[in-house]
Amino acid sequence: MIFDSYVAFGAANFTAKVCILGSGPAGTTIARKLGAAGIPVVVLEAGSREFSDESQDFYRGTTVGDFYFDLDVTRLRFMGGSSNHWAGWCRVLDKQDFEPKAWAPDTGWPIRRPDIEPYLPEVHDILDLPDFRSDVPVSDDIRWVQLIKSPAVRFGEKFADELDKSSNIAVVLNTYATELTGDGRRVTGARLWSNGRDAGSFSADYFIVCTGGLENSRLLLWSNQRSNGGVVPNATALGRYWMEHPTFEGGNAILADYGEFEVDAVNEAFFSPTLAAMERLQIMNFGIRLIETPYPGVKSLIADLACTAPSMAEWMSFKLSQNLRCAAQLYVAWEQAPLASNQIELSKTDVDHAGVPRIELHWKKSELERRTLLEGLRLFGATLIEKNLGRVRIADWITNGGDYPTNDETAGHHHMGGTRMGTDFTKSVVDANCKVHGMDNLYVGGSSVFCTSGECNPTTTITALACRLGDHLSKVVTV
C-alpha cells in the first residue's frame, strides 16, 4: 500500500511492527524482505513520488574543507531515493576491502566478503544483473576487473506496483521523521513532519534508519542531542569516518592495441591493483577506467607525448610503423582512508523548514589519497611497459603536486561512513548486524555503515547488506 500522506495512512489502521525511514535501495530492499516474511512494515519516505525543489531544499547544507558538490544536488529526496540518479555501475567490494590494512588505521570490517556472498544471487535479481566475471591478472600488480552497467534500477519505479499491492508493507510519502526519541536502550518513537506540518509521533517495535549516507548521521546526531544520548548511547564515532570516492582524469595512454583488453558495451575497460601491490606501495585500492580516444585525437596526443616524454619517442616510432592508432583517457577513482576528522556535523546557525539543523560536512582528502592516485597511475604505466602494451602520461597537476581541479568529476556522489560497523564502541556505531551499539531495537541500513569504501561503486554492496539485514530481522522480529 502506498499513501500520499500520514493522514491517509492513519485512516487505514495499519499496524506496523517495523518502521523503516527511507525508500532508497536499502529501505526498499529491507521492506520487501520483511514483507515476504509476513512481518508488517511501514516505510516513511520524506519526499513524494516525484522530484520537487521544495523537497530538495531540506538537503541544503555546507561543506568545510575540499571542494565538493552542493549537498542538495548530490542526493535525491523522493520515492526511491538516490537510486533515481544512479548511473547503474555495479561491482561488489573486493575481498581485500573487508580486511584491515596495517598502513591505514581504522580499516577492516567485523564481517568479511563471504558473509554477503550468499545474498548476491538475490542482489542480481534486484538490480537486473548478469553474473559477475572473475578478475583477470594483467601483471603481478594490475588486474582487469569487471564493472557491470545495470539498467540503473529506479527502486521507486521498479517496485512501486509490488509495494502498492502488498498487504504487509505500507509506504507513506511526504512524511519526514525529524527525530527519534529513546531512553538509552530502546527507540520509543519518531516525531514526524508530513505535508508541511507537524504530524505528531509514531511508535513501532523496531526502527531502521535508511535515509542515506549523509542523512543517517544527521538524523541520529539530532535525535541524540534532543534525547541527551538516548538514541545512540555510544556516540563517539557518530557522524565520523565519512568517505567518498575521489574521481579525476589522471592522464592519457598510447596503446599498441586497444583489443588487448576486454571492454564493455561502451568500449571501456577497468583495472585495479592486486593486494600485493597495495601492500608494497602502502596505498589504498583504486580503479582506472580506460576510455578509448577517437582516432582524430590520437596524432595530436602522440605529438604531445613525444614533446613532454621523450623517452617514449622510440617506442612510439616503432609502433607507428605498425599502424599504431589507439589512445585512451585514464580516469581514476580511488578508496579514501577512513579518518575521524572527515565528519558530518549539525549546523549551529541554519535549520530546515521543520526546524532540524542542516548538515555541515567536513571533508578533506589526505596525503594517502594523493599517494594512491600518483602511485596507482605509475603502477598502471609500469604494467603497460612490462607487457609492451603501451605508455602512460600522467597529468601534470598530479606529478607536480598541484591542487585538485575543480572542473573535473571530483567524486562519485558515493556517501559512505558516519555510522560505521565495528566492535569498538569508540570507533563504530553499529555492530556486525547493523544494530546500534547499546540499543535493542534500532538498526541502520545503507552505505553509512561502510567501514572502508574500496574503489567500486557502493550500490551493489548496499543492496547485499540490506538483504542480509532483512534476513536477520526476519528471524528477530516476532509477529
GROMACS .gro file of C-alpha atoms in nm, residues 130-458:
model
  329
  130PRO     CA    1   2.409  -1.090  -1.515
  131ASP     CA    2   2.664  -1.292  -1.322
  132PHE     CA    3   2.993  -1.122  -1.241
  133ARG     CA    4   3.310  -1.239  -1.413
  134SER     CA    5   3.627  -1.319  -1.220
  135ASP     CA    6   3.917  -1.072  -1.224
  136VAL     CA    7   4.190  -1.137  -1.481
  137PRO     CA    8   4.557  -1.076  -1.392
  138VAL     CA    9   4.737  -0.839  -1.631
  139SER     CA   10   5.059  -0.842  -1.428
  140ASP     CA   11   5.165  -0.916  -1.071
  141ASP     CA   12   5.043  -0.565  -0.983
  142ILE     CA   13   4.739  -0.495  -1.200
  143ARG     CA   14   4.422  -0.691  -1.271
  144TRP     CA   15   4.143  -0.640  -1.521
  145VAL     CA   16   3.816  -0.608  -1.332
  146GLN     CA   17   3.455  -0.606  -1.436
  147LEU     CA   18   3.208  -0.328  -1.370
  148ILE     CA   19   2.861  -0.415  -1.492
  149LYS     CA   20   2.634  -0.140  -1.616
  150SER     CA   21   2.289  -0.241  -1.497
  151PRO     CA   22   1.973  -0.079  -1.639
  152ALA     CA   23   2.012   0.168  -1.347
  153VAL     CA   24   1.718   0.040  -1.148
  154ARG     CA   25   1.497   0.315  -1.004
  155PHE     CA   26   1.366   0.149  -0.690
  156GLY     CA   27   1.063   0.377  -0.670
  157GLU     CA   28   0.960   0.273  -1.020
  158LYS     CA   29   1.059  -0.093  -1.036
  159PHE     CA   30   0.894  -0.190  -0.708
  160ALA     CA   31   0.603   0.057  -0.693
  161ASP     CA   32   0.334  -0.193  -0.802
  162GLU     CA   33   0.466  -0.463  -0.571
  163LEU     CA   34   0.470  -0.225  -0.275
  164ASP     CA   35   0.127  -0.087  -0.355
  165LYS     CA   36  -0.027  -0.435  -0.373
  166SER     CA   37   0.144  -0.567  -0.061
  167SER     CA   38  -0.074  -0.628   0.243
  168ASN     CA   39   0.234  -0.632   0.470
  169ILE     CA   40   0.405  -0.313   0.351
  170ALA     CA   41   0.280   0.043   0.381
  171VAL     CA   42   0.478   0.322   0.213
  172VAL     CA   43   0.389   0.667   0.348
  173LEU     CA   44   0.506   0.953   0.127
  174ASN     CA   45   0.565   1.316   0.222
  175THR     CA   46   0.639   1.206   0.579
  176TYR     CA   47   0.967   1.311   0.734
  177ALA     CA   48   1.096   1.165   1.063
  178THR     CA   49   1.254   1.476   1.216
  179GLU     CA   50   1.388   1.290   1.519
  180LEU     CA   51   1.380   0.963   1.707
  181THR     CA   52   1.315   0.951   2.080
  182GLY     CA   53   1.484   0.698   2.305
  183ASP     CA   54   1.569   0.604   2.662
  184GLY     CA   55   1.923   0.477   2.608
  185ARG     CA   56   1.811   0.117   2.547
  186ARG     CA   57   1.525   0.145   2.300
  187VAL     CA   58   1.384   0.388   2.048
  188THR     CA   59   1.046   0.484   2.189
  189GLY     CA   60   0.909   0.669   1.889
  190ALA     CA   61   0.961   0.904   1.594
  191ARG     CA   62   0.845   1.262   1.562
  192LEU     CA   63   0.700   1.332   1.219
  193TRP     CA   64   0.655   1.619   0.977
  194SER     CA   65   0.410   1.548   0.695
  195ASN     CA   66   0.286   1.764   0.409
  196GLY     CA   67   0.438   2.077   0.558
  197ARG     CA   68   0.321   2.044   0.919
  198ASP     CA   69   0.386   1.867   1.247
  199ALA     CA   70   0.226   1.521   1.234
  200GLY     CA   71   0.285   1.407   1.590
  201SER     CA   72   0.462   1.088   1.693
  202PHE     CA   73   0.474   0.732   1.567
  203SER     CA   74   0.580   0.417   1.750
  204ALA     CA   75   0.684   0.069   1.641
  205ASP     CA   76   0.872  -0.225   1.787
  206TYR     CA   77   1.175  -0.175   1.563
  207PHE     CA   78   1.322   0.119   1.372
  208ILE     CA   79   1.562   0.101   1.077
  209VAL     CA   80   1.728   0.422   0.960
  210CYS     CA   81   1.783   0.412   0.580
  211THR     CA   82   1.780   0.782   0.492
  212GLY     CA   83   2.115   0.787   0.310
  213GLY     CA   84   2.487   0.825   0.366
  214LEU     CA   85   2.453   1.182   0.489
  215GLU     CA   86   2.104   1.191   0.640
  216ASN     CA   87   2.153   0.882   0.858
  217SER     CA   88   2.415   1.068   1.059
  218ARG     CA   89   2.215   1.390   1.059
  219LEU     CA   90   1.903   1.223   1.198
  220LEU     CA   91   2.090   1.030   1.464
  221LEU     CA   92   2.304   1.328   1.571
  222TRP     CA   93   1.995   1.547   1.614
  223SER     CA   94   1.797   1.271   1.784
  224ASN     CA   95   2.083   1.204   2.024
  225GLN     CA   96   2.121   1.571   2.104
  226ARG     CA   97   1.750   1.608   2.173
  227SER     CA   98   1.731   1.293   2.387
  228ASN     CA   99   2.056   1.352   2.580
  229GLY     CA  100   2.218   1.039   2.439
  230GLY     CA  101   1.904   0.827   2.450
  231VAL     CA  102   1.923   0.714   2.085
  232VAL     CA  103   2.296   0.646   2.031
  233PRO     CA  104   2.437   0.590   2.380
  234ASN     CA  105   2.786   0.522   2.242
  235ALA     CA  106   2.819   0.820   2.010
  236THR     CA  107   3.194   0.891   1.990
  237ALA     CA  108   3.210   0.780   1.625
  238LEU     CA  109   2.867   0.908   1.520
  239GLY     CA  110   2.900   1.117   1.204
  240ARG     CA  111   3.272   1.040   1.176
  241TYR     CA  112   3.482   0.843   0.926
  242TRP     CA  113   3.281   0.979   0.633
  243MET     CA  114   3.420   0.879   0.293
  244GLU     CA  115   3.379   0.942  -0.078
  245HIS     CA  116   3.548   0.815  -0.393
  246PRO     CA  117   3.766   1.098  -0.527
  247THR     CA  118   3.745   1.079  -0.907
  248PHE     CA  119   3.961   1.266  -1.159
  249GLU     CA  120   4.105   1.235  -1.507
  250GLY     CA  121   4.456   1.110  -1.436
  251GLY     CA  122   4.619   1.131  -1.778
  252ASN     CA  123   4.636   0.955  -2.114
  253ALA     CA  124   4.775   0.639  -2.264
  254ILE     CA  125   4.907   0.535  -2.602
  255LEU     CA  126   4.825   0.170  -2.662
  256ALA     CA  127   4.974  -0.080  -2.901
  257ASP     CA  128   4.638  -0.245  -2.946
  258TYR     CA  129   4.314  -0.149  -2.773
  259GLY     CA  130   4.193  -0.501  -2.842
  260GLU     CA  131   4.436  -0.640  -2.583
  261PHE     CA  132   4.180  -0.558  -2.314
  262GLU     CA  133   3.825  -0.681  -2.285
  263VAL     CA  134   3.592  -0.383  -2.300
  264ASP     CA  135   3.228  -0.337  -2.210
  265ALA     CA  136   2.938  -0.236  -2.432
  266VAL     CA  137   3.057   0.127  -2.448
  267ASN     CA  138   3.419   0.027  -2.521
  268GLU     CA  139   3.563   0.092  -2.175
  269ALA     CA  140   3.793  -0.126  -1.965
  270PHE     CA  141   3.861  -0.121  -1.591
  271PHE     CA  142   4.170  -0.207  -1.386
  272SER     CA  143   4.261  -0.230  -1.017
  273PRO     CA  144   4.572  -0.319  -0.817
  274THR     CA  145   4.649  -0.653  -0.659
  275LEU     CA  146   4.668  -0.676  -0.281
  276ALA     CA  147   5.043  -0.739  -0.308
  277ALA     CA  148   5.090  -0.410  -0.495
  278MET     CA  149   4.887  -0.216  -0.239
  279GLU     CA  150   5.087  -0.369   0.045
  280ARG     CA  151   5.422  -0.298  -0.123
  281LEU     CA  152   5.340   0.066  -0.202
  282GLN     CA  153   5.121   0.117   0.107
  283ILE     CA  154   4.836   0.269  -0.092
  284MET     CA  155   4.460   0.226  -0.095
  285ASN     CA  156   4.252   0.046  -0.355
  286PHE     CA  157   4.184   0.227  -0.683
  287GLY     CA  158   4.010   0.180  -1.014
  288ILE     CA  159   4.137   0.301  -1.352
  289ARG     CA  160   3.879   0.349  -1.623
  290LEU     CA  161   4.030   0.333  -1.970
  291ILE     CA  162   3.825   0.517  -2.234
  292GLU     CA  163   3.928   0.494  -2.597
  293THR     CA  164   4.006   0.825  -2.767
  294PRO     CA  165   3.865   0.860  -3.122
  295TYR     CA  166   4.131   0.832  -3.392
  296PRO     CA  167   4.140   1.204  -3.490
  297GLY     CA  168   4.270   1.285  -3.143
  298VAL     CA  169   4.549   1.027  -3.145
  299LYS     CA  170   4.803   1.208  -3.362
  300SER     CA  171   4.799   1.523  -3.152
  301LEU     CA  172   4.832   1.316  -2.835
  302ILE     CA  173   5.130   1.129  -2.979
  303ALA     CA  174   5.297   1.458  -3.070
  304ASP     CA  175   5.228   1.595  -2.725
  305LEU     CA  176   5.368   1.284  -2.560
  306ALA     CA  177   5.680   1.296  -2.776
  307CYS     CA  178   5.748   1.653  -2.658
  308THR     CA  179   5.676   1.603  -2.289
  309ALA     CA  180   5.806   1.247  -2.254
  310PRO     CA  181   6.097   1.198  -2.499
  311SER     CA  182   6.174   0.852  -2.361
  312MET     CA  183   5.854   0.733  -2.525
  313ALA     CA  184   5.957   0.850  -2.871
  314GLU     CA  185   6.149   0.538  -2.972
  315TRP     CA  186   5.867   0.305  -2.864
  316MET     CA  187   5.606   0.518  -3.039
  317SER     CA  188   5.809   0.542  -3.358
  318PHE     CA  189   5.838   0.164  -3.371
  319LYS     CA  190   5.469   0.117  -3.306
  320LEU     CA  191   5.369   0.387  -3.554
  321SER     CA  192   5.534   0.179  -3.823
  322GLN     CA  193   5.287  -0.091  -3.722
  323ASN     CA  194   4.989   0.143  -3.771
  324LEU     CA  195   4.954   0.245  -3.406
  325ARG     CA  196   4.621   0.421  -3.381
  326CYS     CA  197   4.495   0.368  -3.025
  327ALA     CA  198   4.488   0.620  -2.745
  328ALA     CA  199   4.287   0.641  -2.427
  329GLN     CA  200   4.190   0.870  -2.144
  330LEU     CA  201   4.254   0.741  -1.794
  331TYR     CA  202   4.003   0.823  -1.521
  332VAL     CA  203   4.088   0.723  -1.167
  333ALA     CA  204   3.852   0.666  -0.875
  334TRP     CA  205   4.008   0.555  -0.551
  335GLU     CA  206   3.948   0.446  -0.196
  336GLN     CA  207   3.955   0.714   0.070
  337ALA     CA  208   4.107   0.610   0.401
  338PRO     CA  209   3.866   0.637   0.698
  339LEU     CA  210   3.957   0.943   0.904
  340ALA     CA  211   3.767   1.055   1.214
  341SER     CA  212   3.819   1.418   1.109
  342ASN     CA  213   3.605   1.366   0.796
  343GLN     CA  214   3.269   1.402   0.958
  344ILE     CA  215   2.910   1.520   0.946
  345GLU     CA  216   2.816   1.787   1.200
  346LEU     CA  217   2.495   1.977   1.267
  347SER     CA  218   2.487   2.342   1.170
  348LYS     CA  219   2.473   2.578   1.466
  349THR     CA  220   2.305   2.851   1.264
  350ASP     CA  221   2.085   2.704   0.992
  351VAL     CA  222   1.779   2.477   1.009
  352ASP     CA  223   1.538   2.332   0.755
  353HIS     CA  224   1.165   2.410   0.738
  354ALA     CA  225   1.089   2.154   1.009
  355GLY     CA  226   1.345   2.305   1.244
  356VAL     CA  227   1.612   2.036   1.206
  357PRO     CA  228   1.972   2.165   1.183
  358ARG     CA  229   2.121   2.136   0.837
  359ILE     CA  230   2.439   1.940   0.764
  360GLU     CA  231   2.788   2.083   0.788
  361LEU     CA  232   3.010   1.833   0.609
  362HIS     CA  233   3.380   1.837   0.694
  363TRP     CA  234   3.568   1.661   0.413
  364LYS     CA  235   3.932   1.669   0.315
  365LYS     CA  236   4.149   1.432   0.114
  366SER     CA  237   4.467   1.318   0.289
  367GLU     CA  238   4.823   1.262   0.168
  368LEU     CA  239   4.747   0.889   0.147
  369GLU     CA  240   4.482   0.966  -0.116
  370ARG     CA  241   4.729   1.177  -0.313
  371ARG     CA  242   4.987   0.898  -0.297
  372THR     CA  243   4.730   0.640  -0.406
  373LEU     CA  244   4.644   0.846  -0.714
  374LEU     CA  245   5.006   0.904  -0.821
  375GLU     CA  246   5.143   0.560  -0.739
  376GLY     CA  247   4.837   0.394  -0.890
  377LEU     CA  248   4.896   0.562  -1.226
  378ARG     CA  249   5.266   0.483  -1.210
  379LEU     CA  250   5.182   0.121  -1.136
  380PHE     CA  251   4.947   0.102  -1.434
  381GLY     CA  252   5.208   0.267  -1.656
  382ALA     CA  253   5.477   0.022  -1.541
  383THR     CA  254   5.248  -0.271  -1.625
  384LEU     CA  255   5.189  -0.139  -1.977
  385ILE     CA  256   5.566  -0.108  -2.026
  386GLU     CA  257   5.635  -0.451  -1.877
  387LYS     CA  258   5.382  -0.615  -2.109
  388ASN     CA  259   5.475  -0.388  -2.403
  389LEU     CA  260   5.112  -0.281  -2.424
  390GLY     CA  261   5.154   0.094  -2.420
  391ARG     CA  262   5.278   0.404  -2.245
  392VAL     CA  263   5.111   0.637  -1.992
  393ARG     CA  264   5.137   1.011  -1.947
  394ILE     CA  265   5.026   1.125  -1.602
  395ALA     CA  266   4.856   1.466  -1.583
  396ASP     CA  267   5.094   1.745  -1.485
  397TRP     CA  268   4.895   1.857  -1.181
  398ILE     CA  269   4.938   1.510  -1.033
  399THR     CA  270   5.312   1.474  -1.092
  400ASN     CA  271   5.376   1.835  -0.983
  401GLY     CA  272   5.168   1.807  -0.665
  402GLY     CA  273   4.924   2.074  -0.782
  403ASP     CA  274   4.578   2.142  -0.648
  404TYR     CA  275   4.293   1.909  -0.736
  405PRO     CA  276   4.097   2.057  -1.031
  406THR     CA  277   3.753   2.196  -0.954
  407ASN     CA  278   3.627   2.139  -1.309
  408ASP     CA  279   3.664   1.759  -1.311
  409GLU     CA  280   3.441   1.476  -1.188
  410THR     CA  281   3.559   1.545  -0.828
  411ALA     CA  282   3.392   1.242  -0.669
  412GLY     CA  283   3.137   0.968  -0.727
  413HIS     CA  284   2.837   1.100  -0.528
  414HIS     CA  285   2.908   0.799  -0.305
  415HIS     CA  286   2.836   0.879   0.061
  416MET     CA  287   2.988   0.621   0.294
  417GLY     CA  288   3.059   0.603   0.665
  418GLY     CA  289   2.924   0.810   0.952
  419THR     CA  290   2.751   0.517   1.126
  420ARG     CA  291   3.022   0.262   1.056
  421MET     CA  292   3.012  -0.104   1.152
  422GLY     CA  293   3.252  -0.239   1.413
  423THR     CA  294   3.320  -0.392   1.753
  424ASP     CA  295   3.500  -0.097   1.913
  425PHE     CA  296   3.230   0.134   2.052
  426THR     CA  297   3.467   0.433   2.027
  427LYS     CA  298   3.523   0.383   1.654
  428SER     CA  299   3.191   0.246   1.530
  429VAL     CA  300   2.816   0.300   1.569
  430VAL     CA  301   2.660  -0.034   1.469
  431ASP     CA  302   2.757  -0.399   1.517
  432ALA     CA  303   2.802  -0.670   1.255
  433ASN     CA  304   2.422  -0.696   1.220
  434CYS     CA  305   2.384  -0.319   1.173
  435LYS     CA  306   2.226  -0.276   1.519
  436VAL     CA  307   2.322   0.044   1.702
  437HIS     CA  308   2.552  -0.035   1.993
  438GLY     CA  309   2.361  -0.048   2.319
  439MET     CA  310   2.014  -0.026   2.160
  440ASP     CA  311   1.769  -0.315   2.144
  441ASN     CA  312   1.554  -0.205   1.851
  442LEU     CA  313   1.748   0.042   1.636
  443TYR     CA  314   1.924  -0.059   1.313
  444VAL     CA  315   2.091   0.130   1.028
  445GLY     CA  316   2.088   0.038   0.660
  446GLY     CA  317   2.283   0.176   0.367
  447SER     CA  318   2.637   0.285   0.292
  448SER     CA  319   2.674   0.485   0.614
  449VAL     CA  320   2.765   0.152   0.783
  450PHE     CA  321   3.065   0.102   0.549
  451CYS     CA  322   3.393   0.072   0.740
  452THR     CA  323   3.601   0.126   0.427
  453SER     CA  324   3.497   0.234   0.081
  454GLY     CA  325   3.701   0.014  -0.151
  455GLU     CA  326   3.726   0.150  -0.503
  456CYS     CA  327   3.396   0.039  -0.655
  457ASN     CA  328   3.052   0.194  -0.670
  458PRO     CA  329   2.862   0.112  -0.349
   0.00000   0.00000   0.00000
